Coordinates of C-alpha atoms in Angstrom, one line a residue:
Chain R
M188 CA 0.0 0.0 0.0
S189 CA 3.0 2.2 0.1
S190 CA 2.3 4.0 -3.2
T191 CA -1.2 5.1 -2.2
V192 CA -0.3 7.5 0.5
D193 CA -2.7 10.1 1.8
L194 CA -2.1 13.4 0.0
Q195 CA -3.4 15.5 2.8
G196 CA -1.7 13.8 5.7
S197 CA -3.9 13.8 8.7
A198 CA -7.0 15.8 8.2
Q199 CA -7.2 19.0 10.2
P200 CA -10.4 20.0 11.8
P201 CA -12.3 22.6 9.7
Q202 CA -11.0 26.2 10.2
G203 CA -11.8 29.6 8.8
E204 CA -15.2 31.2 8.5
P205 CA -18.2 29.2 7.2
V206 CA -18.6 29.7 3.4
I207 CA -21.5 27.4 2.7
E208 CA -24.2 26.9 5.4
V209 CA -27.0 24.5 4.7
E210 CA -29.7 24.5 7.3
D211 CA -32.3 21.7 7.6
V212 CA -32.9 21.6 3.8
R213 CA -35.8 19.4 2.5
R214 CA -36.6 19.0 -1.1
V215 CA -39.7 17.1 -2.3
Y216 CA -40.4 16.3 -5.9
G217 CA -43.9 15.6 -7.1
R218 CA -44.1 12.6 -9.3
P219 CA -46.8 10.9 -11.5
R220 CA -47.7 7.4 -10.6
S221 CA -45.0 5.2 -12.1
G222 CA -45.5 2.2 -10.1
L223 CA -44.7 -1.3 -10.8
F224 CA -43.4 -1.7 -7.3
G225 CA -45.8 0.5 -5.3
K226 CA -46.9 4.0 -6.3
A227 CA -44.9 7.1 -5.4
A228 CA -46.9 10.3 -5.2
S229 CA -43.8 12.3 -4.1
V230 CA -40.2 11.7 -3.6
T231 CA -38.2 13.2 -0.8
A232 CA -34.8 13.9 -2.4
L233 CA -33.5 15.7 0.6
D234 CA -34.8 15.0 4.1
G235 CA -33.5 17.6 6.5
V236 CA -29.8 18.0 5.5
S237 CA -27.6 20.4 7.4
L238 CA -24.0 21.1 6.5
T239 CA -21.3 23.7 6.9
V240 CA -18.3 24.1 4.6
H241 CA -15.5 26.3 5.9
R242 CA -13.2 28.6 3.8
G243 CA -10.4 26.6 2.1
E244 CA -12.0 23.3 3.0
K245 CA -12.2 20.4 0.5
L246 CA -15.4 18.5 1.3
G247 CA -16.5 15.3 -0.5
I248 CA -20.2 14.2 -0.7
V249 CA -20.6 10.5 -1.6
G250 CA -23.6 8.3 -2.2
E251 CA -25.3 6.4 -5.0
S252 CA -27.7 7.7 -7.6
G253 CA -30.8 9.0 -6.0
C254 CA -29.3 9.7 -2.6
G255 CA -29.8 13.4 -3.0
K256 CA -26.2 14.5 -3.5
S257 CA -26.7 16.2 -6.8
T258 CA -29.9 17.8 -5.6
L259 CA -28.1 19.2 -2.7
L260 CA -25.3 20.6 -4.9
R261 CA -27.8 22.2 -7.2
I262 CA -29.6 23.8 -4.3
V263 CA -26.3 25.3 -3.0
A264 CA -25.6 26.6 -6.6
G265 CA -29.1 28.2 -6.7
L266 CA -30.1 26.0 -9.6
H267 CA -32.9 24.3 -7.6
R268 CA -35.0 25.7 -4.7
P269 CA -35.4 23.8 -1.4
T270 CA -38.9 22.9 -0.4
S271 CA -37.9 24.1 3.1
G272 CA -34.8 25.1 4.9
R273 CA -32.1 27.7 4.1
V274 CA -28.8 27.9 2.3
R275 CA -26.3 30.7 2.8
V276 CA -23.1 31.3 0.8
E277 CA -20.6 33.7 2.4
G278 CA -23.4 34.7 4.8
R279 CA -25.9 35.7 2.0
E280 CA -29.0 33.7 1.5
V281 CA -29.3 31.8 -1.8
T282 CA -32.7 32.8 -3.0
G283 CA -34.5 34.7 -5.7
S284 CA -34.5 34.8 -9.4
D285 CA -31.5 34.1 -11.7
R286 CA -30.8 37.8 -11.9
D287 CA -30.8 38.1 -8.2
L288 CA -28.2 35.4 -8.0
A289 CA -25.5 37.1 -10.1
W290 CA -23.5 37.7 -6.9
L291 CA -23.5 33.9 -6.3
R292 CA -22.3 33.1 -9.8
R293 CA -19.3 35.4 -9.3
R294 CA -18.4 33.6 -6.1
L295 CA -19.4 30.0 -6.8
Q296 CA -19.2 27.9 -10.0
V297 CA -20.1 24.4 -10.9
V298 CA -18.4 21.6 -13.0
F299 CA -20.8 19.0 -14.2
Q300 CA -20.4 15.3 -14.9
D301 CA -21.0 15.0 -18.6
P302 CA -18.5 17.2 -20.5
M303 CA -20.4 16.5 -23.8
S304 CA -23.8 17.7 -22.8
S305 CA -22.6 20.6 -20.6
L306 CA -20.7 22.3 -23.5
D307 CA -22.6 24.0 -26.3
P308 CA -21.5 22.0 -29.5
R309 CA -22.0 25.1 -31.7
M310 CA -19.8 27.4 -29.7
R311 CA -16.0 27.7 -30.0
V312 CA -14.1 26.7 -26.9
G313 CA -12.9 30.3 -26.4
D314 CA -16.4 31.6 -26.4
I315 CA -17.6 28.8 -24.0
I316 CA -14.9 29.7 -21.5
A317 CA -15.6 33.5 -21.9
E318 CA -19.3 33.1 -21.6
P319 CA -19.5 33.5 -17.8
L320 CA -17.4 36.7 -18.1
V321 CA -19.9 38.1 -20.6
G322 CA -22.9 36.9 -18.7
L323 CA -21.6 38.4 -15.4
R324 CA -20.3 41.6 -17.2
V325 CA -16.8 41.0 -16.0
E326 CA -14.5 43.8 -17.2
G327 CA -11.1 43.2 -18.9
D328 CA -9.5 41.4 -21.7
H329 CA -11.5 38.2 -22.1
R330 CA -9.2 36.8 -24.8
A331 CA -6.2 37.1 -22.5
R332 CA -8.2 35.5 -19.6
V333 CA -9.2 32.6 -21.8
A334 CA -5.6 32.0 -22.9
E335 CA -4.5 32.1 -19.2
L336 CA -7.3 29.6 -18.3
L337 CA -6.5 27.2 -21.1
E338 CA -2.9 27.1 -19.9
A339 CA -4.0 26.6 -16.3
V340 CA -5.9 23.5 -17.3
G341 CA -3.2 22.2 -19.5
L342 CA -4.6 22.9 -23.0
D343 CA -2.9 24.7 -25.9
A344 CA -4.0 28.3 -26.6
E345 CA -5.1 27.3 -30.1
A346 CA -7.9 25.2 -28.4
A347 CA -9.9 28.4 -28.1
E348 CA -10.6 28.4 -31.9
R349 CA -11.9 24.8 -32.0
Y350 CA -15.2 23.2 -31.1
P351 CA -16.0 20.8 -28.2
H352 CA -16.5 17.7 -30.4
M353 CA -12.8 18.0 -31.5
F354 CA -11.7 17.1 -28.0
S355 CA -11.6 13.9 -26.0
G356 CA -13.7 13.4 -22.8
G357 CA -10.8 14.4 -20.5
Q358 CA -10.0 17.5 -22.6
R359 CA -13.7 18.6 -22.5
Q360 CA -13.7 18.3 -18.8
R361 CA -10.6 20.5 -18.7
I362 CA -12.6 23.0 -20.7
S363 CA -15.5 22.8 -18.2
I364 CA -13.1 23.5 -15.4
A365 CA -11.6 26.5 -17.3
R366 CA -15.1 27.9 -17.8
A367 CA -16.0 27.5 -14.1
L368 CA -12.8 29.3 -13.1
A369 CA -13.2 32.2 -15.5
P370 CA -15.0 34.6 -13.2
R371 CA -12.5 33.9 -10.4
P372 CA -14.9 32.1 -8.0
Q373 CA -14.0 31.4 -4.4
V374 CA -16.0 28.2 -4.3
L375 CA -16.0 25.4 -6.8
L376 CA -18.7 22.7 -6.8
A377 CA -17.9 19.6 -8.8
D378 CA -20.6 17.1 -9.6
E379 CA -19.1 13.7 -10.5
P380 CA -16.4 15.5 -12.6
V381 CA -14.4 12.3 -13.5
S382 CA -17.1 9.6 -13.5
A383 CA -17.6 9.7 -17.2
L384 CA -13.9 9.5 -17.9
D385 CA -11.5 6.6 -18.6
V386 CA -9.4 5.6 -15.6
S387 CA -6.2 6.9 -17.3
V388 CA -7.7 10.3 -17.9
R389 CA -9.4 10.4 -14.5
A390 CA -6.1 10.7 -12.8
Q391 CA -5.0 13.6 -15.1
V392 CA -8.2 15.6 -14.4
L393 CA -8.0 14.9 -10.7
N394 CA -4.5 16.3 -10.7
V395 CA -5.7 19.5 -12.5
V396 CA -8.5 20.0 -10.0
E397 CA -6.2 19.4 -7.1
R398 CA -3.5 21.8 -8.3
L399 CA -5.9 24.6 -9.2
V400 CA -7.8 24.3 -5.9
A401 CA -4.5 24.6 -4.1
D402 CA -3.1 27.4 -6.3
L403 CA -6.3 29.5 -6.2
D404 CA -7.1 28.8 -2.5
L405 CA -10.5 27.6 -3.5
T406 CA -13.2 26.0 -1.3
L407 CA -14.2 22.7 -3.0
V408 CA -17.3 20.6 -2.7
F409 CA -16.7 17.4 -4.7
V410 CA -19.7 15.1 -5.3
S411 CA -19.0 11.5 -6.3
H412 CA -20.3 8.0 -6.0
D413 CA -16.8 6.7 -5.6
L414 CA -15.2 7.1 -2.2
S415 CA -11.8 6.1 -3.5
V416 CA -11.8 9.1 -5.8
V417 CA -13.0 11.5 -3.0
R418 CA -10.3 10.1 -0.8
H419 CA -7.6 11.7 -3.0
V420 CA -9.1 15.1 -3.2
C421 CA -11.0 15.8 0.0
E422 CA -10.0 16.0 3.6
R423 CA -13.6 15.7 4.9
V424 CA -16.4 13.6 3.6
V425 CA -20.2 13.2 4.2
V426 CA -22.0 10.1 3.2
M427 CA -25.6 10.4 2.0
T428 CA -28.3 7.8 1.4
R429 CA -32.0 8.4 0.9
G430 CA -31.8 12.1 1.3
R431 CA -30.0 12.1 4.6
I432 CA -26.4 12.4 5.8
V433 CA -25.6 9.1 7.6
E434 CA -21.9 9.5 8.2
E435 CA -19.4 12.3 8.3
G436 CA -15.7 12.6 9.2
P437 CA -12.1 12.9 8.0
T438 CA -12.0 11.1 4.6
E439 CA -9.2 8.7 5.5
Q440 CA -11.0 7.6 8.6
V441 CA -14.3 7.1 6.9
Y442 CA -12.6 5.1 4.1
T443 CA -10.6 2.9 6.3
H444 CA -12.9 2.6 9.3
P445 CA -16.5 3.2 8.1
R446 CA -19.0 3.1 10.9
H447 CA -22.4 3.2 9.3
D448 CA -23.6 0.0 7.5
Y449 CA -24.3 1.9 4.3
T450 CA -20.8 3.3 4.2
K451 CA -19.3 -0.1 4.8
A452 CA -21.3 -1.5 1.9
L453 CA -20.2 1.4 -0.3
V454 CA -16.5 0.9 0.5
A455 CA -16.7 -2.8 0.0
A456 CA -18.5 -2.5 -3.3
V457 CA -15.8 -0.4 -5.0
P458 CA -13.7 -2.9 -7.0
S459 CA -10.0 -2.7 -6.7
V460 CA -7.2 -4.4 -8.6
R461 CA -5.1 -4.7 -5.5
R462 CA -7.8 -6.3 -3.5
A463 CA -8.9 -8.7 -6.2
L464 CA -5.3 -10.0 -6.6
T465 CA -4.5 -10.3 -2.9
E466 CA -7.8 -11.5 -1.5
E467 CA -10.4 -13.9 -2.5
R468 CA -12.2 -13.0 -5.7
G469 CA -15.0 -10.5 -5.0
V470 CA -17.2 -12.1 -7.6
G471 CA -17.8 -15.7 -8.7
Chain Y
M189 CA -5.4 -16.7 -24.3
S190 CA -3.9 -19.9 -23.1
T191 CA -3.4 -22.7 -25.4
V192 CA -7.0 -24.0 -25.5
V193 CA -7.5 -27.2 -27.6
D194 CA -11.1 -26.6 -28.7
P195 CA -11.7 -22.9 -28.4
V196 CA -15.2 -21.4 -28.5
L197 CA -13.8 -18.3 -30.0
R198 CA -10.6 -18.1 -32.1
V199 CA -9.7 -14.8 -33.6
R200 CA -6.6 -14.7 -35.8
D201 CA -4.9 -11.8 -37.4
L202 CA -8.1 -9.7 -37.5
T203 CA -7.5 -6.5 -39.3
I204 CA -10.2 -3.9 -40.0
R205 CA -9.9 -0.9 -42.2
T206 CA -12.0 1.8 -43.6
R207 CA -11.0 3.2 -47.0
S208 CA -8.3 5.5 -45.5
V209 CA -7.8 4.4 -41.9
E210 CA -6.7 1.2 -40.2
L211 CA -8.8 0.6 -37.1
L212 CA -7.5 -2.8 -36.0
R213 CA -4.4 -4.7 -36.9
G214 CA -3.4 -8.4 -36.4
V215 CA -5.7 -9.1 -33.4
D216 CA -5.5 -12.6 -31.9
L217 CA -7.9 -13.8 -29.2
T218 CA -8.6 -17.3 -28.0
I219 CA -11.3 -18.1 -25.5
G220 CA -12.1 -21.7 -24.4
R221 CA -15.2 -23.1 -22.7
G222 CA -15.9 -21.7 -19.3
E223 CA -13.0 -19.2 -19.8
R224 CA -13.5 -15.5 -19.0
V225 CA -11.2 -13.1 -20.9
G226 CA -11.1 -9.3 -20.3
L227 CA -10.3 -6.9 -23.1
I228 CA -9.1 -3.6 -21.7
G229 CA -7.9 -0.3 -23.0
E230 CA -9.0 3.3 -23.1
S231 CA -11.9 4.6 -25.2
G232 CA -10.7 4.7 -28.8
S233 CA -8.4 1.7 -28.5
G234 CA -10.4 -0.5 -30.7
K235 CA -12.2 -2.7 -28.1
S236 CA -15.7 -2.2 -29.3
I237 CA -15.0 -2.6 -33.0
T238 CA -13.4 -5.9 -32.0
S239 CA -16.6 -7.0 -30.4
L240 CA -18.7 -5.8 -33.3
A241 CA -16.5 -7.8 -35.7
I242 CA -17.1 -11.0 -33.6
M243 CA -20.8 -10.3 -33.6
G244 CA -20.8 -9.7 -37.3
L245 CA -22.1 -6.2 -36.8
L246 CA -19.5 -4.2 -38.6
P247 CA -20.8 -1.3 -40.6
D248 CA -20.7 -1.8 -44.4
N249 CA -18.0 0.8 -45.0
V250 CA -15.2 -1.2 -43.3
Q251 CA -13.3 -4.2 -44.5
A252 CA -12.3 -7.0 -42.2
T253 CA -9.6 -9.6 -43.0
G254 CA -8.2 -12.5 -41.0
S255 CA -10.4 -15.0 -39.2
V256 CA -13.1 -15.0 -36.6
R257 CA -14.2 -18.6 -35.7
L258 CA -16.9 -19.5 -33.4
G259 CA -16.5 -23.2 -32.8
E260 CA -16.1 -24.7 -36.2
R261 CA -17.8 -21.8 -38.0
E262 CA -16.0 -19.0 -39.8
L263 CA -17.9 -15.7 -39.2
L264 CA -15.9 -13.3 -41.4
G265 CA -17.5 -13.2 -44.8
T266 CA -20.6 -15.1 -43.7
P267 CA -23.8 -13.6 -45.2
E268 CA -26.0 -11.6 -42.9
R269 CA -28.9 -14.1 -43.2
E270 CA -26.7 -16.8 -41.7
L271 CA -25.2 -14.5 -39.1
A272 CA -28.6 -13.6 -37.8
R273 CA -29.2 -17.2 -36.9
V274 CA -25.9 -17.3 -34.9
R275 CA -26.4 -14.0 -33.2
G276 CA -28.5 -14.2 -30.1
R277 CA -28.2 -18.0 -30.1
D278 CA -24.6 -19.1 -30.2
V279 CA -23.2 -15.7 -29.3
A280 CA -25.0 -13.1 -27.2
M281 CA -24.1 -9.6 -26.1
V282 CA -24.7 -7.3 -23.1
F283 CA -24.1 -3.6 -23.9
Q284 CA -23.4 -0.7 -21.7
E285 CA -26.7 1.1 -22.0
P286 CA -29.6 -1.2 -21.0
M287 CA -32.3 1.3 -22.0
T288 CA -31.3 1.3 -25.6
A289 CA -30.9 -2.5 -25.8
L290 CA -34.6 -3.0 -24.8
N291 CA -37.7 -2.1 -26.8
P292 CA -39.5 0.6 -24.9
T293 CA -42.9 -0.3 -26.3
M294 CA -42.8 -4.1 -25.5
R295 CA -43.5 -5.8 -22.2
I296 CA -40.4 -7.4 -20.5
G297 CA -41.8 -10.9 -20.6
D298 CA -42.4 -10.7 -24.4
Q299 CA -38.9 -9.4 -25.0
V300 CA -37.3 -12.3 -23.1
A301 CA -39.6 -14.8 -24.8
E302 CA -39.0 -13.3 -28.3
A303 CA -35.3 -14.2 -28.1
M304 CA -36.2 -17.8 -27.8
L305 CA -39.1 -17.8 -30.3
I306 CA -36.9 -16.2 -33.0
H307 CA -34.4 -19.0 -32.7
H308 CA -37.0 -21.7 -32.1
T309 CA -35.3 -22.8 -28.9
Q310 CA -38.7 -23.2 -27.2
P311 CA -41.5 -25.3 -28.8
S312 CA -44.4 -22.8 -28.1
R313 CA -45.3 -19.3 -27.0
A314 CA -46.5 -20.7 -23.7
A315 CA -43.3 -22.6 -23.1
A316 CA -41.2 -19.5 -24.0
A317 CA -43.3 -17.4 -21.6
D318 CA -42.8 -19.8 -18.7
R319 CA -39.0 -20.0 -19.4
A320 CA -38.9 -16.2 -19.5
I321 CA -40.2 -16.1 -15.9
E322 CA -37.5 -18.6 -14.9
L323 CA -34.8 -16.6 -16.5
L324 CA -36.0 -13.4 -14.8
E325 CA -36.0 -15.3 -11.5
A326 CA -32.4 -16.5 -12.2
V327 CA -31.2 -12.9 -12.4
R328 CA -32.9 -12.3 -9.1
L329 CA -35.5 -9.8 -10.2
P330 CA -38.3 -9.4 -7.7
D331 CA -41.7 -10.9 -8.4
P332 CA -40.9 -12.1 -12.0
K333 CA -44.6 -13.2 -12.6
A334 CA -45.7 -9.6 -12.3
L335 CA -42.5 -8.2 -13.9
V336 CA -43.2 -9.8 -17.2
R337 CA -46.1 -7.4 -17.7
A338 CA -43.9 -4.3 -17.0
Y339 CA -42.3 -2.0 -19.6
P340 CA -38.6 -1.1 -19.5
H341 CA -39.1 2.5 -18.2
Q342 CA -40.7 1.1 -15.1
L343 CA -37.4 -0.5 -14.1
S344 CA -34.2 1.0 -12.6
G345 CA -31.0 0.8 -14.6
G346 CA -29.7 -2.2 -12.7
Q347 CA -33.0 -4.0 -13.2
R348 CA -33.0 -3.3 -16.9
Q349 CA -29.4 -4.6 -17.2
R350 CA -30.6 -7.8 -15.5
V351 CA -33.4 -8.1 -18.1
V352 CA -30.8 -7.7 -20.9
L353 CA -28.7 -10.4 -19.2
A354 CA -31.8 -12.7 -19.0
I355 CA -32.3 -12.2 -22.8
A356 CA -28.6 -12.8 -23.5
L357 CA -28.6 -16.1 -21.6
A358 CA -32.0 -17.3 -22.9
N359 CA -30.6 -19.5 -25.6
D360 CA -27.6 -20.8 -23.6
P361 CA -25.0 -19.1 -25.8
A362 CA -21.5 -20.6 -26.2
L363 CA -20.1 -17.1 -26.0
L364 CA -21.3 -14.1 -24.1
I365 CA -19.8 -10.7 -25.0
C366 CA -20.1 -8.0 -22.4
D367 CA -19.3 -4.4 -23.6
E368 CA -19.0 -2.2 -20.5
P369 CA -22.0 -3.8 -19.0
T370 CA -21.8 -2.1 -15.6
T371 CA -20.3 1.2 -16.4
A372 CA -23.6 3.1 -16.1
L373 CA -24.5 1.5 -12.8
D374 CA -23.9 2.3 -9.2
V375 CA -21.1 0.4 -7.4
T376 CA -23.4 -1.7 -5.2
V377 CA -25.6 -2.6 -8.2
Q378 CA -22.5 -3.2 -10.3
Q379 CA -21.4 -5.9 -7.8
L380 CA -24.7 -7.7 -8.1
V381 CA -24.8 -7.6 -11.9
L382 CA -21.2 -8.8 -12.2
D383 CA -22.1 -11.6 -9.8
L384 CA -25.1 -12.6 -11.9
L385 CA -23.0 -12.4 -15.2
V386 CA -20.3 -14.7 -13.8
R387 CA -22.9 -17.2 -12.4
G388 CA -24.8 -17.2 -15.7
V389 CA -21.8 -18.1 -17.8
E390 CA -20.4 -20.6 -15.2
E391 CA -23.7 -22.5 -15.1
R392 CA -23.6 -22.8 -18.9
D393 CA -19.9 -23.4 -19.1
A394 CA -19.9 -20.6 -21.6
A395 CA -17.0 -18.5 -22.8
M396 CA -17.0 -14.8 -21.9
L397 CA -15.4 -11.8 -23.5
F398 CA -15.6 -8.9 -21.1
I399 CA -14.8 -5.5 -22.6
T400 CA -14.1 -2.6 -20.2
H401 CA -11.8 0.3 -19.3
D402 CA -12.1 -0.6 -15.6
L403 CA -9.2 -2.9 -14.7
A404 CA -10.6 -3.5 -11.2
V405 CA -13.7 -5.1 -12.7
V406 CA -11.6 -7.4 -14.9
A407 CA -9.4 -8.3 -11.9
N408 CA -12.6 -9.4 -10.2
V409 CA -14.3 -11.2 -13.1
C410 CA -11.7 -12.6 -15.5
E411 CA -8.9 -15.1 -15.5
Q412 CA -7.3 -13.9 -18.7
V413 CA -6.8 -10.4 -20.0
A414 CA -5.8 -8.8 -23.3
V415 CA -4.7 -5.1 -23.3
M416 CA -5.5 -3.2 -26.4
Y417 CA -4.2 0.1 -27.7
G418 CA -4.2 1.7 -31.1
G419 CA -6.1 -1.2 -32.5
R420 CA -3.6 -3.8 -31.4
I421 CA -3.2 -6.2 -28.6
V422 CA -0.1 -4.9 -26.8
E423 CA -0.1 -7.4 -23.9
A424 CA -2.0 -10.6 -23.0
G425 CA -1.9 -13.3 -20.4
P426 CA -3.4 -14.5 -17.1
V427 CA -4.8 -11.6 -15.0
N428 CA -2.6 -12.7 -12.1
E429 CA 0.5 -12.3 -14.2
V430 CA -0.3 -9.2 -16.2
F431 CA -1.7 -7.2 -13.3
R432 CA 1.0 -8.2 -10.9
R433 CA 3.9 -7.9 -13.3
P434 CA 2.8 -5.7 -16.3
R435 CA 5.5 -5.8 -19.0
H436 CA 4.1 -3.3 -21.6
R437 CA 4.4 0.3 -20.5
Y438 CA 0.8 1.0 -21.4
T439 CA -0.4 -1.8 -19.1
Q440 CA 1.8 -0.4 -16.4
G441 CA 0.4 3.1 -16.9
L442 CA -3.2 1.9 -16.9
L443 CA -2.6 0.0 -13.6
A444 CA -1.1 2.9 -11.8
A445 CA -3.9 5.2 -13.0
S446 CA -6.6 2.8 -12.0
D447 CA -5.3 2.3 -8.5
L448 CA -5.1 6.1 -8.1
A449 CA -1.4 5.7 -7.1
V450 CA 0.4 8.7 -6.0
D451 CA 3.9 9.4 -7.5
P452 CA 6.2 9.9 -4.5
H453 CA 8.3 12.5 -6.4
S454 CA 5.6 14.9 -7.6
G455 CA 2.9 14.1 -5.0
Q456 CA 0.4 13.8 -7.9
L457 CA -1.6 10.9 -9.0
R458 CA 0.1 8.8 -11.7
A459 CA -1.5 9.3 -15.1
I460 CA -0.7 8.4 -18.6
A461 CA 0.3 11.6 -20.4
G462 CA -1.7 12.9 -23.3
S463 CA -4.8 11.3 -24.7
V464 CA -5.7 8.5 -27.2
P465 CA -5.2 9.8 -30.7
A466 CA -8.0 9.6 -33.2
A467 CA -8.1 6.5 -35.4
G468 CA -5.4 6.7 -38.1
R469 CA -3.3 9.2 -36.0
F470 CA -1.5 6.6 -34.0
P471 CA 2.3 6.7 -34.6
E472 CA 4.1 4.2 -36.8
G473 CA 6.1 1.6 -35.1
C474 CA 5.0 1.2 -31.5
V475 CA 1.5 2.6 -31.3
F476 CA 2.0 3.8 -27.7
R477 CA 5.3 5.6 -28.2
S478 CA 3.8 9.1 -28.5
R479 CA 2.6 8.8 -24.9
C480 CA 5.3 6.5 -23.5
W481 CA 7.8 7.8 -21.0
K482 CA 10.3 5.2 -22.0
A483 CA 10.1 5.7 -25.8
T484 CA 13.4 5.8 -27.8
D485 CA 14.4 5.8 -31.4
Q486 CA 14.1 2.1 -31.4
C487 CA 10.3 2.4 -30.9
R488 CA 9.9 3.8 -34.4
A489 CA 10.1 0.2 -35.5
E490 CA 7.2 -2.1 -34.7
P491 CA 8.0 -4.1 -31.6
P492 CA 7.8 -7.9 -32.1
W493 CA 5.5 -10.1 -30.0
T494 CA 7.5 -11.5 -27.1
G495 CA 6.0 -14.7 -25.7
A496 CA 3.9 -17.6 -27.0
P497 CA 2.5 -17.0 -30.5
H498 CA -1.3 -16.2 -30.1
G499 CA -0.7 -16.6 -26.4
P500 CA 0.6 -14.8 -23.3
G501 CA 3.2 -12.1 -24.2
Y502 CA 3.7 -8.4 -25.0
A503 CA 4.9 -6.2 -27.7
C504 CA 7.3 -3.6 -26.2
W505 CA 11.0 -2.7 -26.9
H506 CA 11.5 -1.5 -23.3
P507 CA 9.4 -3.8 -21.2
A508 CA 9.1 -3.2 -17.4
Q509 CA 11.2 -5.6 -15.5
S510 CA 9.2 -7.8 -13.1
E511 CA 8.0 -4.9 -10.9
V512 CA 5.9 -6.8 -8.5
I513 CA 2.9 -4.9 -7.2
T514 CA 2.5 -5.6 -3.5

């Protein structure tokens, strides 16, 4: 195990002022009858979630599809409204129309999972990356900023003239990261940013995220279904299932000594080459 | 991969080209009864075109040469009419996306039964319907008697993939091809589906070709592995050998990346530099040399296969020395 050392060393308790405060947030979706196995009139995606993220912290949120992790992220980003409860970012309540939330977009940006569907195929990469600058009316030389961002994520400056389909999945995700960082946000939310990527490229993109978060002193919230990925990026993790947080703690501790049964099942289910070779076969 | 006497699948020197681009070159694969072989590599390495060639599903605008034999039967060049009788009966396939593999307007039970009725492996509609319930039960779907009346959209992704598996196994195929069958699923669901896949082929003593970019899944499911890059097999052998002592630098890079191993010098995760070139843009000589950290001038020449012909071995000028992963 010597080569998979913990990047952060021992996790420090959270310090600095709170940047994101989530207070008893519930989100209920109405749903038409869809019932082979019982009818569901409504789905409680979030069932009383409270969470605080401090400045400079790197927090992971893990859980499986439908556990509410993406809903939570979208509510923090002001893309969804909570049914009840409150969300504050840098002390200001996330509420109101899109136009009211311009302040939030300057401070907080999101990288989504699927780099194909989150980039407009008809726009040049340079325009995609500059779009938040235009939308938020950020002053300055946008071309120069785009070149700087492309370099920061490890792409050639000429990429600005090309279209998304001309790039591989990993490169497209770098473009998404560049776009998110364009308005110089303090907080970066990442929703399964490497889940759609090949394993080889996954490590590249994680390295880019890690380096930029460190260089720019960002606060990071990283959502993933894979605890082994979160382990390399985040010092603290919360585990969600069925709209609730069931476990929380330093990532290394949660990964090596999970306490909740759900976390244990989640850790055990992640296949690993090392474990398959050294232990009994997991399957068969 | 091993020297199987009566292989279920025997691919020799399979080369596939479009008019201008070579997609696959000289691919050899051997799978015996009850053997499970993983085919790994990044997207764009040629894994899926290999599986399409074996299924006889290549598009019209590509040319395939070499040999693909299923038992005694040569599949390359066989007319579609005959291939249609083989497909779904002797060789079946489970794809990545279960929603697109199922007919959204047809009840689950009818879709499973149809697979058997088309190939006349059940004497009557009633017999096929009964067998469909058994097959759905075998993939541990809840309440199969009620489930046969459901439509695909009423099921979760994992449940759908189990229906696809039930269809694939319906005619007891000699070969099951799985192309990223669990990539779209949650990890705990993935575990269940893999378990069912392995049990399904074991019960039938069928051969399995498992295509994925996830090395950990291969380590859990397969005994043999072939590593593909740039349309070629660059390394092959038993999982225990190849994953413990990778010789090709590409295999070595993939293993480090998939274990999220940290480089002690840089403090960063180990990754393979660059990305997979587009088809036709791979370098001459060793296909991996444009991304390889050990590449020299020698790599401009194509590296020969070191090891058993059509068997375990690798194609690399500067192979890793037995670096045992502990």
